[in-house]
C-alpha positions as semicolon CSV with decimal commas, in nm:
position;residue;x (nm);y (nm);z (nm)
1;M;0,000;0,000;0,000
2;G;0,309;0,221;-0,012
3;E;0,329;0,296;0,360
4;Y;0,695;0,202;0,378
5;S;0,778;0,415;0,681
6;K;0,509;0,246;0,890
7;A;0,615;-0,097;0,772
8;L;0,980;-0,021;0,844
9;S;0,892;0,096;1,194
10;A;0,703;-0,227;1,262
11;L;0,990;-0,438;1,130
12;E;1,241;-0,251;1,345
13;R;1,023;-0,294;1,657
14;S;0,995;-0,663;1,583
15;L;1,371;-0,690;1,542
16;E;1,429;-0,523;1,879
17;I;1,200;-0,777;2,047
18;Q;1,379;-1,061;1,871
19;K;1,719;-0,930;1,982
20;I;1,601;-0,955;2,343
21;S;1,442;-1,298;2,317
22;L;1,669;-1,483;2,072
23;P;2,039;-1,567;2,063
24;S;2,245;-1,332;1,847
25;N;2,301;-1,598;1,579
26;H;1,939;-1,709;1,541
27;P;1,821;-1,743;1,179
28;D;1,506;-1,542;1,252
29;L;1,725;-1,238;1,318
30;A;1,883;-1,284;0,976
31;A;1,538;-1,299;0,820
32;S;1,436;-0,979;0,999
33;Y;1,745;-0,793;0,880
34;N;1,673;-0,918;0,529
35;N;1,313;-0,792;0,549
36;I;1,435;-0,453;0,668
37;G;1,679;-0,447;0,375
38;N;1,392;-0,519;0,137
39;M;1,196;-0,230;0,283
40;Y;1,491;0,006;0,238
41;I;1,515;-0,106;-0,126
42;N;1,148;-0,015;-0,173
43;M;1,222;0,325;-0,020
44;G;1,523;0,381;-0,247
45;E;1,770;0,386;0,043
46;Y;2,023;0,148;-0,105
47;S;2,314;0,201;0,135
48;K;2,089;0,125;0,432
49;A;1,958;-0,181;0,250
50;L;2,313;-0,300;0,191
51;S;2,396;-0,265;0,561
52;S;2,091;-0,471;0,656
53;Y;2,171;-0,736;0,398
54;E;2,530;-0,756;0,519
55;R;2,415;-0,805;0,879
56;S;2,174;-1,075;0,762
57;L;2,456;-1,251;0,579
58;E;2,685;-1,237;0,885
59;I;2,420;-1,404;1,098
60;R;2,344;-1,667;0,834
61;K;2,714;-1,757;0,808
62;I;2,727;-1,814;1,184
63;A;2,391;-1,991;1,209
64;L;2,445;-2,242;0,932
């Protein structure tokens, strides 16, 4: 629906909850960072997307 800012806010809140309740190498954290990266892509903020994707990749390397 194009409400990227609201969606991003919800994703970031969810990530903060996950960081508290999950170990730092949990695959769900990687998925959350990836989803945030996707949202940044939709918003045209490519450097922020890259940072989120890189964090997702770091976690996936550790988790798998």
